[in-house]
Coordinates of N, CA and C in Angstrom, one line a residue:
E18 N 22.6 -8.8 -3.1 CA 24.0 -8.9 -2.8 C 24.2 -9.7 -1.5
A19 N 23.4 -9.4 -0.5 CA 23.5 -10.1 0.8 C 23.1 -11.6 0.6
A20 N 22.1 -11.9 -0.2 CA 21.7 -13.3 -0.4 C 22.9 -14.0 -1.1
R21 N 23.5 -13.4 -2.2 CA 24.6 -14.0 -2.9 C 25.7 -14.3 -2.0
K22 N 26.1 -13.3 -1.2 CA 27.2 -13.5 -0.3 C 27.0 -14.6 0.8
S23 N 25.7 -14.8 1.1 CA 25.3 -15.8 2.1 C 25.1 -17.2 1.4
G24 N 25.3 -17.3 0.1 CA 25.1 -18.5 -0.6 C 23.6 -18.9 -0.8
L25 N 22.7 -17.9 -0.7 CA 21.3 -18.2 -0.8 C 20.9 -18.2 -2.3
D26 N 20.0 -19.1 -2.7 CA 19.5 -19.1 -4.1 C 18.2 -18.4 -4.1
I27 N 18.3 -17.0 -4.2 CA 17.2 -16.2 -4.2 C 17.2 -15.3 -5.5
E28 N 16.1 -15.3 -6.1 CA 16.0 -14.4 -7.3 C 15.0 -13.3 -7.0
Y29 N 15.5 -12.0 -7.1 CA 14.7 -10.9 -6.8 C 14.2 -10.3 -8.2
V30 N 13.0 -10.0 -8.3 CA 12.4 -9.5 -9.6 C 11.9 -8.1 -9.3
E31 N 12.3 -7.1 -10.0 CA 11.8 -5.8 -9.8 C 10.9 -5.4 -11.1
G32 N 9.8 -4.9 -10.8 CA 8.9 -4.5 -12.0 C 7.7 -3.8 -11.5
D33 N 6.8 -3.5 -12.4 CA 5.5 -2.9 -12.1 C 4.5 -4.0 -11.9
Y34 N 4.1 -4.2 -10.7 CA 3.2 -5.3 -10.4 C 1.9 -5.3 -11.0
V35 N 1.5 -4.1 -11.5 CA 0.2 -4.0 -12.2 C 0.3 -4.4 -13.7
T36 N 1.4 -4.1 -14.3 CA 1.5 -4.2 -15.8 C 2.5 -5.2 -16.3
D37 N 3.6 -5.4 -15.6 CA 4.7 -6.3 -16.1 C 4.4 -7.8 -15.8
D38 N 5.0 -8.6 -16.7 CA 4.9 -10.0 -16.6 C 6.1 -10.4 -15.6
L39 N 5.7 -10.9 -14.4 CA 6.7 -11.2 -13.4 C 7.2 -12.6 -13.4
G40 N 6.8 -13.4 -14.4 CA 7.2 -14.8 -14.5 C 6.3 -15.8 -13.7
S41 N 6.8 -17.0 -13.4 CA 6.0 -18.0 -12.7 C 6.9 -18.9 -12.0
G42 N 6.3 -19.7 -11.2 CA 7.0 -20.8 -10.4 C 7.7 -20.3 -9.2
Y43 N 7.3 -19.2 -8.7 CA 7.9 -18.6 -7.4 C 7.3 -19.3 -6.2
D44 N 8.1 -19.4 -5.2 CA 7.7 -19.9 -3.9 C 7.1 -18.8 -3.1
L45 N 7.5 -17.6 -3.3 CA 7.1 -16.5 -2.5 C 7.0 -15.2 -3.3
A46 N 5.9 -14.5 -3.2 CA 5.8 -13.1 -3.7 C 5.4 -12.2 -2.5
M47 N 5.9 -11.0 -2.5 CA 5.6 -10.1 -1.4 C 5.3 -8.7 -1.9
M48 N 4.4 -8.1 -1.1 CA 4.0 -6.7 -1.4 C 3.9 -6.0 0.0
I49 N 4.7 -4.9 0.1 CA 4.8 -4.3 1.5 C 4.2 -2.9 1.4
Y50 N 4.2 -2.3 2.6 CA 3.7 -0.9 2.8 C 2.3 -0.7 2.5
C51 N 1.5 -1.8 2.6 CA 0.0 -1.7 2.4 C -0.3 -1.2 1.0
D52 N 0.6 -1.5 0.0 CA 0.4 -1.1 -1.4 C -0.9 -1.6 -2.0
L53 N -1.3 -2.8 -1.6 CA -2.6 -3.4 -2.2 C -3.7 -2.4 -1.9
G54 N -3.8 -1.8 -0.7 CA -4.9 -0.9 -0.4 C -4.8 0.4 -1.0
A55 N -3.7 0.7 -1.7 CA -3.5 2.0 -2.4 C -4.0 1.9 -3.9
L56 N -4.2 0.7 -4.3 CA -4.6 0.5 -5.7 C -6.1 0.6 -5.9
S57 N -6.5 1.0 -7.1 CA -8.0 1.0 -7.4 C -8.5 -0.4 -7.2
P58 N -9.8 -0.5 -7.1 CA -10.4 -1.9 -7.0 C -10.0 -2.8 -8.2
D59 N -10.0 -2.2 -9.4 CA -9.5 -3.0 -10.6 C -8.1 -3.4 -10.5
G60 N -7.2 -2.4 -10.1 CA -5.8 -2.7 -9.9 C -5.5 -3.7 -8.9
R61 N -6.3 -3.6 -7.8 CA -6.1 -4.6 -6.7 C -6.5 -6.0 -7.2
T62 N -7.6 -6.1 -7.9 CA -8.0 -7.4 -8.5 C -6.9 -8.0 -9.4
A63 N -6.4 -7.1 -10.3 CA -5.3 -7.5 -11.2 C -4.1 -8.0 -10.5
V64 N -3.7 -7.3 -9.5 CA -2.5 -7.7 -8.7 C -2.7 -9.0 -8.0
L65 N -3.8 -9.2 -7.4 CA -4.1 -10.4 -6.7 C -4.0 -11.6 -7.7
R66 N -4.7 -11.4 -8.8 CA -4.6 -12.5 -9.9 C -3.2 -12.8 -10.4
K67 N -2.5 -11.7 -10.6 CA -1.1 -11.8 -11.1 C -0.3 -12.5 -10.1
A68 N -0.4 -12.1 -8.8 CA 0.4 -12.8 -7.7 C 0.0 -14.3 -7.7
R69 N -1.2 -14.6 -7.8 CA -1.6 -16.0 -7.8 C -1.0 -16.8 -9.0
S70 N -1.0 -16.2 -10.1 CA -0.5 -16.9 -11.3 C 1.0 -17.0 -11.3
C71 N 1.7 -16.2 -10.6 CA 3.2 -16.3 -10.6 C 3.7 -17.3 -9.6
L72 N 2.8 -17.8 -8.8 CA 3.3 -18.7 -7.7 C 3.3 -20.2 -8.1
A73 N 4.3 -20.9 -7.6 CA 4.3 -22.4 -7.8 C 3.2 -23.0 -6.8
P74 N 2.8 -24.2 -7.1 CA 1.8 -24.8 -6.2 C 2.4 -24.8 -4.7
G75 N 1.5 -24.4 -3.8 CA 1.9 -24.2 -2.4 C 2.6 -22.9 -2.1
G76 N 2.9 -22.1 -3.1 CA 3.6 -20.9 -2.9 C 2.7 -19.9 -2.1
A77 N 3.4 -18.9 -1.6 CA 2.6 -17.9 -0.8 C 2.8 -16.5 -1.3
F78 N 1.7 -15.7 -1.2 CA 1.7 -14.3 -1.4 C 1.6 -13.6 -0.1
V79 N 2.6 -12.9 0.4 CA 2.5 -12.2 1.7 C 2.4 -10.7 1.4
F80 N 1.4 -10.1 2.1 CA 1.1 -8.7 1.9 C 0.5 -8.2 3.2
D81 N 0.5 -6.8 3.3 CA -0.1 -6.2 4.4 C -1.2 -5.3 4.0
F82 N -2.1 -5.0 4.9 CA -3.2 -4.1 4.7 C -3.7 -3.5 6.1
V83 N -4.6 -2.6 6.0 CA -5.1 -2.0 7.3 C -6.6 -2.2 7.3
D84 N -7.1 -2.3 8.6 CA -8.6 -2.3 8.8 C -9.0 -0.9 9.3
E85 N -10.2 -0.9 9.8 CA -10.7 0.4 10.2 C -10.0 1.1 11.4
S86 N -9.1 0.4 12.1 CA -8.3 1.0 13.1 C -7.3 2.0 12.5
F87 N -7.1 1.9 11.2 CA -6.3 2.9 10.4 C -6.9 4.3 10.6
L88 N -8.2 4.4 10.8 CA -8.8 5.7 10.9 C -8.3 6.5 12.1
G89 N -7.8 5.9 13.1 CA -7.3 6.6 14.3 C -6.1 7.4 13.9
A90 N -5.4 7.1 12.8 CA -4.2 7.8 12.4 C -4.5 8.8 11.3
V91 N -5.8 9.0 11.0 CA -6.2 9.9 9.9 C -6.9 11.1 10.6
E92 N -6.4 12.3 10.1 CA -7.0 13.6 10.5 C -7.6 14.3 9.3
P93 N -8.9 14.1 9.1 CA -9.6 14.8 8.0 C -9.4 16.3 8.2
G94 N -9.4 17.0 7.1 CA -9.3 18.4 7.1 C -8.2 18.9 6.2
R95 N -8.0 20.2 6.3 CA -7.0 20.9 5.5 C -5.9 21.4 6.3
R96 N -4.6 21.4 5.8 CA -3.5 21.9 6.5 C -2.4 22.3 5.5
W97 N -1.6 23.2 5.9 CA -0.4 23.5 5.1 C 0.8 23.6 5.9
T98 N 1.9 23.3 5.2 CA 3.2 23.3 5.9 C 4.2 23.9 4.9
M99 N 5.2 24.6 5.5 CA 6.3 25.2 4.8 C 7.5 24.4 5.3
E100 N 8.3 23.8 4.4 CA 9.4 23.0 4.9 C 10.7 23.3 4.1
A101 N 11.8 23.3 4.8 CA 13.1 23.5 4.1 C 13.4 22.3 3.2
S102 N 13.0 21.1 3.7 CA 13.2 19.9 3.0 C 12.2 18.9 3.6
G103 N 11.8 17.9 2.8 CA 10.9 16.9 3.4 C 10.5 15.8 2.5
F104 N 9.4 15.2 2.8 CA 8.9 14.0 2.1 C 8.7 14.3 0.6
W105 N 8.0 15.5 0.3 CA 7.6 15.8 -1.0 C 8.7 16.3 -1.9
S106 N 9.8 17.0 -1.3 CA 10.8 17.6 -2.0 C 12.0 17.8 -1.1
P107 N 13.3 17.7 -1.7 CA 14.5 18.0 -0.9 C 14.7 19.5 -0.8
R108 N 13.9 20.3 -1.6 CA 14.1 21.7 -1.7 C 13.0 22.4 -0.8
P109 N 13.2 23.7 -0.5 CA 12.2 24.4 0.3 C 10.9 24.3 -0.5
H110 N 9.8 24.1 0.2 CA 8.5 23.9 -0.5 C 7.3 24.2 0.5
L111 N 6.2 24.5 -0.2 CA 4.9 24.7 0.5 C 4.1 23.5 0.1
A112 N 3.5 22.8 1.1 CA 2.6 21.7 0.8 C 1.2 22.0 1.4
L113 N 0.2 22.0 0.5 CA -1.2 22.2 0.9 C -1.9 20.8 0.9
E114 N -2.4 20.4 2.0 CA -3.0 19.0 2.0 C -4.4 19.0 2.4
E115 N -5.2 18.2 1.8 CA -6.6 18.0 2.2 C -6.8 16.5 2.3
T116 N -7.4 16.1 3.5 CA -7.6 14.7 3.7 C -9.1 14.5 4.0
R117 N -9.7 13.5 3.2 CA -11.1 13.2 3.3 C -11.3 11.7 3.6
H118 N -12.3 11.4 4.4 CA -12.7 10.0 4.7 C -14.0 9.8 3.9
Y119 N -14.1 8.7 3.2 CA -15.3 8.3 2.5 C -15.7 7.0 3.0
P120 N -16.5 7.0 4.1 CA -16.9 5.7 4.8 C -17.6 4.8 3.9
E121 N -18.4 5.3 3.0 CA -19.2 4.4 2.1 C -18.3 3.6 1.2
L122 N -17.1 4.1 0.9 CA -16.1 3.4 0.1 C -15.1 2.7 0.9
K123 N -15.1 2.9 2.2 CA -14.0 2.5 3.1 C -12.6 2.9 2.6
M124 N -12.5 4.2 2.4 CA -11.4 4.8 1.7 C -11.1 6.2 2.3
V125 N -9.8 6.5 2.4 CA -9.3 7.8 2.8 C -8.5 8.4 1.6
Q126 N -8.8 9.6 1.3 CA -8.1 10.3 0.2 C -7.3 11.5 0.7
R127 N -6.0 11.5 0.3 CA -5.2 12.7 0.6 C -4.7 13.3 -0.7
M128 N -5.1 14.6 -0.8 CA -4.6 15.4 -2.0 C -3.6 16.4 -1.4
T129 N -2.4 16.4 -2.1 CA -1.4 17.4 -1.7 C -1.0 18.2 -2.9
L130 N -1.0 19.5 -2.7 CA -0.5 20.4 -3.7 C 0.9 20.9 -3.3
L131 N 1.8 20.8 -4.1 CA 3.2 21.1 -3.8 C 3.7 22.3 -4.6
A132 N 4.3 23.3 -4.0 CA 4.9 24.4 -4.6 C 6.3 24.6 -4.1
E133 N 7.3 24.4 -5.0 CA 8.7 24.5 -4.6 C 9.2 25.9 -4.7
E134 N 9.9 26.3 -3.7 CA 10.4 27.7 -3.7 C 11.5 27.9 -4.7
G135 N 11.4 28.9 -5.5 CA 12.5 29.3 -6.4 C 12.6 28.5 -7.7
T136 N 11.8 27.5 -7.9 CA 11.9 26.7 -9.1 C 10.6 26.8 -10.0
G137 N 9.5 27.3 -9.4 CA 8.3 27.4 -10.2 C 7.6 26.0 -10.3
R138 N 8.2 25.0 -9.7 CA 7.6 23.7 -9.8 C 6.3 23.6 -8.9
T139 N 5.2 23.1 -9.5 CA 4.0 22.8 -8.7 C 3.6 21.4 -9.2
E140 N 3.1 20.7 -8.2 CA 2.6 19.3 -8.5 C 1.4 19.0 -7.6
R141 N 0.6 18.1 -8.1 CA -0.6 17.6 -7.3 C -0.4 16.1 -7.1
F142 N -0.6 15.6 -5.9 CA -0.5 14.2 -5.6 C -1.8 13.7 -5.0
M143 N -2.3 12.6 -5.5 CA -3.5 12.0 -4.9 C -3.2 10.6 -4.4
I144 N -3.4 10.4 -3.1 CA -3.2 9.1 -2.5 C -4.5 8.6 -1.9
R145 N -4.8 7.4 -2.3 CA -6.1 6.8 -1.8 C -5.7 5.6 -1.0
D146 N -6.2 5.4 0.1 CA -6.0 4.2 0.9 C -7.3 3.5 1.3
W147 N -7.6 2.3 0.8 CA -8.7 1.6 1.2 C -8.4 0.7 2.4
Y148 N -9.4 0.5 3.2 CA -9.2 -0.4 4.4 C -10.2 -1.5 4.3
F149 N -9.9 -2.7 4.9 CA -10.7 -3.9 4.8 C -10.8 -4.7 6.1
T150 N -11.9 -5.5 6.1 CA -11.9 -6.5 7.2 C -11.2 -7.7 6.7
E151 N -10.9 -8.6 7.7 CA -10.2 -9.9 7.3 C -11.1 -10.6 6.3
G152 N -12.4 -10.6 6.6 CA -13.4 -11.3 5.8 C -13.4 -10.8 4.3
E153 N -13.3 -9.5 4.2 CA -13.3 -8.9 2.8 C -12.0 -9.3 2.1
M154 N -10.9 -9.2 2.8 CA -9.6 -9.6 2.2 C -9.6 -11.1 1.9
R155 N -10.1 -11.9 2.7 CA -10.1 -13.4 2.4 C -11.0 -13.6 1.2
E156 N -12.1 -12.9 1.0 CA -12.9 -13.1 -0.2 C -12.2 -12.6 -1.4
L157 N -11.5 -11.5 -1.4 CA -10.7 -11.0 -2.5 C -9.7 -12.0 -2.9
A158 N -9.0 -12.6 -1.9 CA -8.0 -13.6 -2.2 C -8.6 -14.9 -2.9
R159 N -9.8 -15.3 -2.3 CA -10.5 -16.4 -2.9 C -10.9 -16.2 -4.3
E160 N -11.4 -15.0 -4.6 CA -11.8 -14.6 -6.0 C -10.7 -14.6 -6.9
A161 N -9.5 -14.4 -6.4 CA -8.2 -14.4 -7.3 C -7.7 -15.8 -7.4
G162 N -8.2 -16.8 -6.8 CA -7.8 -18.1 -7.0 C -6.9 -18.7 -5.9
F163 N -6.8 -18.0 -4.8 CA -6.0 -18.5 -3.6 C -6.8 -19.5 -2.9
G164 N -6.2 -20.6 -2.4 CA -6.8 -21.6 -1.6 C -7.1 -21.2 -0.2
S165 N -6.2 -20.5 0.4 CA -6.4 -20.1 1.8 C -5.8 -18.7 2.0
C166 N -6.2 -18.0 3.1 CA -5.6 -16.7 3.4 C -5.6 -16.6 4.9
D167 N -4.5 -16.6 5.6 CA -4.4 -16.4 7.0 C -3.9 -15.0 7.3
F168 N -4.2 -14.6 8.6 CA -3.9 -13.2 9.0 C -3.1 -13.3 10.3
H169 N -2.2 -12.3 10.4 CA -1.3 -12.1 11.5 C -1.3 -10.7 11.9
R170 N -1.5 -10.4 13.2 CA -1.5 -9.1 13.8 C -0.4 -8.9 14.8
G171 N -0.1 -7.7 15.1 CA 0.8 -7.3 16.1 C 2.2 -7.7 15.8
L172 N 2.6 -7.8 14.6 CA 4.0 -8.2 14.2 C 5.0 -7.0 14.3
L173 N 4.5 -5.8 14.2 CA 5.4 -4.6 14.2 C 5.4 -4.0 15.6
P174 N 6.5 -3.4 16.0 CA 6.5 -2.7 17.3 C 5.6 -1.4 17.2
K175 N 5.1 -1.0 18.3 CA 4.2 0.2 18.4 C 5.1 1.4 18.7
P176 N 4.7 2.6 18.3 CA 3.8 2.8 17.2 C 4.6 2.9 15.9
V177 N 4.1 2.2 14.9 CA 4.7 2.3 13.6 C 4.0 3.3 12.7
W178 N 2.7 3.2 12.6 CA 1.9 4.1 11.8 C 0.8 4.8 12.7
G179 N 1.2 5.4 13.7 CA 0.2 6.0 14.6 C -0.7 5.0 15.2
A180 N -2.0 5.1 15.0 CA -3.0 4.1 15.5 C -3.1 2.9 14.7
A181 N -2.6 2.9 13.5 CA -2.8 1.8 12.6 C -1.9 0.6 12.9
D182 N -2.4 -0.6 12.9 CA -1.6 -1.8 13.1 C -1.8 -2.6 11.9
P183 N -0.9 -2.6 10.9 CA -1.0 -3.4 9.7 C -1.3 -4.9 10.0
I184 N -2.1 -5.4 9.2 CA -2.5 -6.9 9.3 C -1.7 -7.5 8.1
F185 N -0.9 -8.6 8.5 CA -0.2 -9.3 7.5 C -1.0 -10.5 7.0
A186 N -1.1 -10.7 5.7 CA -1.8 -11.8 5.2 C -0.9 -12.8 4.5
V187 N -1.2 -14.0 4.5 CA -0.4 -15.1 3.8 C -1.5 -15.8 3.0
A188 N -1.5 -15.6 1.7 CA -2.4 -16.2 0.8 C -1.7 -17.3 0.1
R189 N -2.2 -18.5 0.1 CA -1.5 -19.7 -0.4 C -2.1 -20.1 -1.8
A190 N -1.3 -20.5 -2.7 CA -1.7 -21.0 -4.0 C -2.3 -22.4 -3.9

Protein backbone atom coordinates (compact mmCIF):
# COMPACT_ATOMS: atom_id res chain seq x y z
CA GLU A 1 0.00 0.00 0.00
CA ALA A 2 2.83 2.41 0.88
CA ALA A 3 4.57 1.65 -2.44
CA ARG A 4 1.33 2.24 -4.38
CA LYS A 5 0.65 5.53 -2.60
CA SER A 6 4.21 6.64 -3.38
CA GLY A 7 3.82 5.74 -7.05
CA LEU A 8 6.44 3.00 -6.88
CA ASP A 9 6.24 0.08 -9.30
CA ILE A 10 6.86 -2.71 -6.81
CA GLU A 11 5.36 -6.18 -6.91
CA TYR A 12 5.33 -8.07 -3.62
CA VAL A 13 4.97 -11.84 -3.80
CA GLU A 14 3.97 -13.87 -0.77
CA GLY A 15 4.44 -17.61 -0.77
CA ASP A 16 6.30 -20.61 0.57
CA TYR A 17 9.85 -20.07 -0.57
CA VAL A 18 10.63 -23.79 -0.37
CA THR A 19 7.73 -25.16 -2.43
CA ASP A 20 5.91 -22.40 -4.36
CA ASP A 21 6.77 -21.11 -7.81
CA LEU A 22 7.63 -17.48 -7.19
CA GLY A 23 7.97 -16.45 -10.84
CA SER A 24 10.96 -14.97 -12.62
CA GLY A 25 12.50 -11.76 -13.85
CA TYR A 26 12.77 -10.05 -10.47
CA ASP A 27 15.43 -7.45 -9.74
CA LEU A 28 15.43 -8.26 -6.03
CA ALA A 29 14.52 -11.18 -3.77
CA MET A 30 14.89 -10.89 0.00
CA MET A 31 14.87 -13.31 2.92
CA ILE A 32 15.06 -11.87 6.43
CA TYR A 33 15.40 -12.97 10.06
CA CYS A 34 18.18 -15.45 9.23
CA ASP A 35 15.59 -17.85 7.80
CA LEU A 36 18.11 -19.46 5.46
CA GLY A 37 19.98 -20.78 8.51
CA ALA A 38 16.79 -22.28 9.95
CA LEU A 39 16.29 -24.54 6.93
CA SER A 40 17.64 -28.06 6.59
CA PRO A 41 20.67 -28.36 4.29
CA ASP A 42 18.41 -29.65 1.47
CA GLY A 43 15.88 -26.86 2.06
CA ARG A 44 18.66 -24.28 2.09
CA THR A 45 20.02 -25.57 -1.24
CA ALA A 46 16.52 -25.54 -2.75
CA VAL A 47 15.84 -21.96 -1.63
CA LEU A 48 19.18 -20.67 -2.92
CA ARG A 49 18.57 -22.30 -6.32
CA LYS A 50 15.00 -21.01 -6.42
CA ALA A 51 16.16 -17.48 -5.50
CA ARG A 52 18.75 -17.61 -8.29
CA SER A 53 16.20 -18.84 -10.85
CA CYS A 54 13.64 -16.12 -10.03
CA LEU A 55 16.09 -13.25 -10.63
CA ALA A 56 16.63 -11.25 -13.81
CA PRO A 57 20.25 -10.95 -15.02
CA GLY A 58 22.08 -8.71 -12.56
CA GLY A 59 19.33 -9.17 -9.96
CA ALA A 60 20.22 -9.58 -6.30
CA PHE A 61 19.22 -11.97 -3.55
CA VAL A 62 19.64 -10.25 -0.18
CA PHE A 63 19.58 -12.37 2.95
CA ASP A 64 21.07 -12.52 6.42
CA PHE A 65 22.77 -15.23 8.42
CA VAL A 66 24.89 -15.65 11.54
CA ASP A 67 28.41 -16.86 12.12
CA GLU A 68 29.87 -18.43 15.26
CA SER A 69 29.45 -15.15 17.18
CA PHE A 70 25.80 -16.27 17.39
CA LEU A 71 26.92 -18.73 20.09
CA GLY A 72 27.42 -15.86 22.54
CA ALA A 73 23.63 -15.45 22.59
CA VAL A 74 23.01 -19.18 23.11
CA GLU A 75 22.56 -20.67 26.58
CA PRO A 76 22.65 -24.47 26.34
CA GLY A 77 20.63 -26.29 28.97
CA ARG A 78 17.09 -26.69 30.20
CA ARG A 79 14.75 -24.09 31.62
CA TRP A 80 11.08 -23.58 32.17
CA THR A 81 8.89 -20.51 32.33
CA MET A 82 5.32 -19.88 33.32
CA GLU A 83 3.83 -16.90 31.49
CA ALA A 84 0.48 -15.13 31.47
CA SER A 85 1.05 -14.40 27.76
CA GLY A 86 4.09 -14.54 25.53
CA PHE A 87 5.82 -15.64 22.35
CA TRP A 88 4.38 -19.15 22.27
CA SER A 89 0.79 -18.33 23.23
CA PRO A 90 -1.41 -15.35 24.14
CA ARG A 91 -2.91 -17.52 26.92
CA PRO A 92 -1.32 -18.51 30.24
CA HIS A 93 1.16 -21.32 29.53
CA LEU A 94 4.12 -23.34 30.71
CA ALA A 95 7.10 -23.57 28.34
CA LEU A 96 9.78 -26.23 28.90
CA GLU A 97 12.84 -25.54 26.76
CA GLU A 98 16.02 -27.45 26.03
CA THR A 99 18.83 -25.88 24.00
CA ARG A 100 21.70 -27.94 22.61
CA HIS A 101 24.75 -26.94 20.59
CA TYR A 102 26.04 -29.42 17.99
CA PRO A 103 29.46 -27.98 17.05
CA GLU A 104 30.18 -30.76 14.52
CA LEU A 105 27.07 -29.63 12.57
CA LYS A 106 27.55 -25.92 13.34
CA MET A 107 23.96 -25.95 14.59
CA VAL A 108 21.95 -25.01 17.68
CA GLN A 109 18.68 -26.80 18.37
CA ARG A 110 15.93 -25.49 20.63
CA MET A 111 13.08 -27.78 21.62
CA THR A 112 10.12 -26.19 23.41
CA LEU A 113 7.24 -28.08 24.96
CA LEU A 114 4.20 -25.88 25.50
CA ALA A 115 1.27 -26.56 27.82
CA GLU A 116 -1.57 -24.03 27.83
CA GLU A 117 -3.42 -23.51 31.06
CA GLY A 118 -7.10 -24.45 30.97
CA THR A 119 -7.22 -25.62 27.33
CA GLY A 120 -5.42 -28.95 27.43
CA ARG A 121 -3.37 -27.82 24.43
CA THR A 122 0.18 -29.15 24.33
CA GLU A 123 2.63 -28.68 21.48
CA ARG A 124 6.26 -29.33 20.68
CA PHE A 125 8.36 -26.90 18.65
CA MET A 126 11.79 -27.70 17.19
CA ILE A 127 13.91 -24.80 15.97
CA ARG A 128 17.32 -25.40 14.43
CA ASP A 129 19.75 -22.62 13.56
CA TRP A 130 22.84 -23.32 11.48
CA TYR A 131 25.73 -20.84 11.47
CA PHE A 132 28.27 -20.25 8.70
CA THR A 133 31.50 -18.55 7.80
CA GLU A 134 31.47 -16.08 4.92
CA GLY A 135 33.49 -18.59 2.91
CA GLU A 136 30.92 -21.33 3.47
CA MET A 137 28.06 -19.02 2.50
CA ARG A 138 29.92 -17.80 -0.59
CA GLU A 139 30.40 -21.44 -1.68
CA LEU A 140 26.71 -22.26 -1.12
CA ALA A 141 25.76 -19.23 -3.26
CA ARG A 142 28.26 -20.25 -5.98
CA GLU A 143 26.88 -23.81 -6.03
CA ALA A 144 23.37 -22.36 -6.51
CA GLY A 145 24.54 -20.43 -9.58
CA PHE A 146 25.21 -16.96 -8.21
CA GLY A 147 28.09 -15.06 -9.79
CA SER A 148 29.16 -13.15 -6.71
CA CYS A 149 28.30 -12.85 -3.04
CA ASP A 150 29.31 -9.83 -0.93
CA PHE A 151 28.92 -9.46 2.82
CA HIS A 152 28.06 -6.52 5.05
CA ARG A 153 28.41 -6.42 8.84
CA GLY A 154 27.40 -3.98 11.53
CA LEU A 155 24.24 -2.75 9.78
CA LEU A 156 21.95 -3.17 12.79
CA PRO A 157 22.17 -1.22 16.05
CA LYS A 158 23.46 -3.12 19.05
CA PRO A 159 22.17 -5.14 20.75
CA VAL A 160 19.65 -6.66 18.38
CA TRP A 161 20.09 -10.36 19.05
CA GLY A 162 22.23 -10.44 22.14
CA ALA A 163 25.78 -11.23 21.07
CA ALA A 164 24.81 -12.15 17.50
CA ASP A 165 25.51 -9.66 14.72
CA PRO A 166 23.71 -10.82 11.57
CA ILE A 167 25.76 -10.75 8.40
CA PHE A 168 23.92 -9.43 5.37
CA ALA A 169 24.72 -11.07 2.04
CA VAL A 170 24.09 -9.77 -1.46
CA ALA A 171 24.28 -12.60 -4.00
CA ARG A 172 24.14 -11.47 -7.63
CA ALA A 173 22.68 -13.39 -10.54
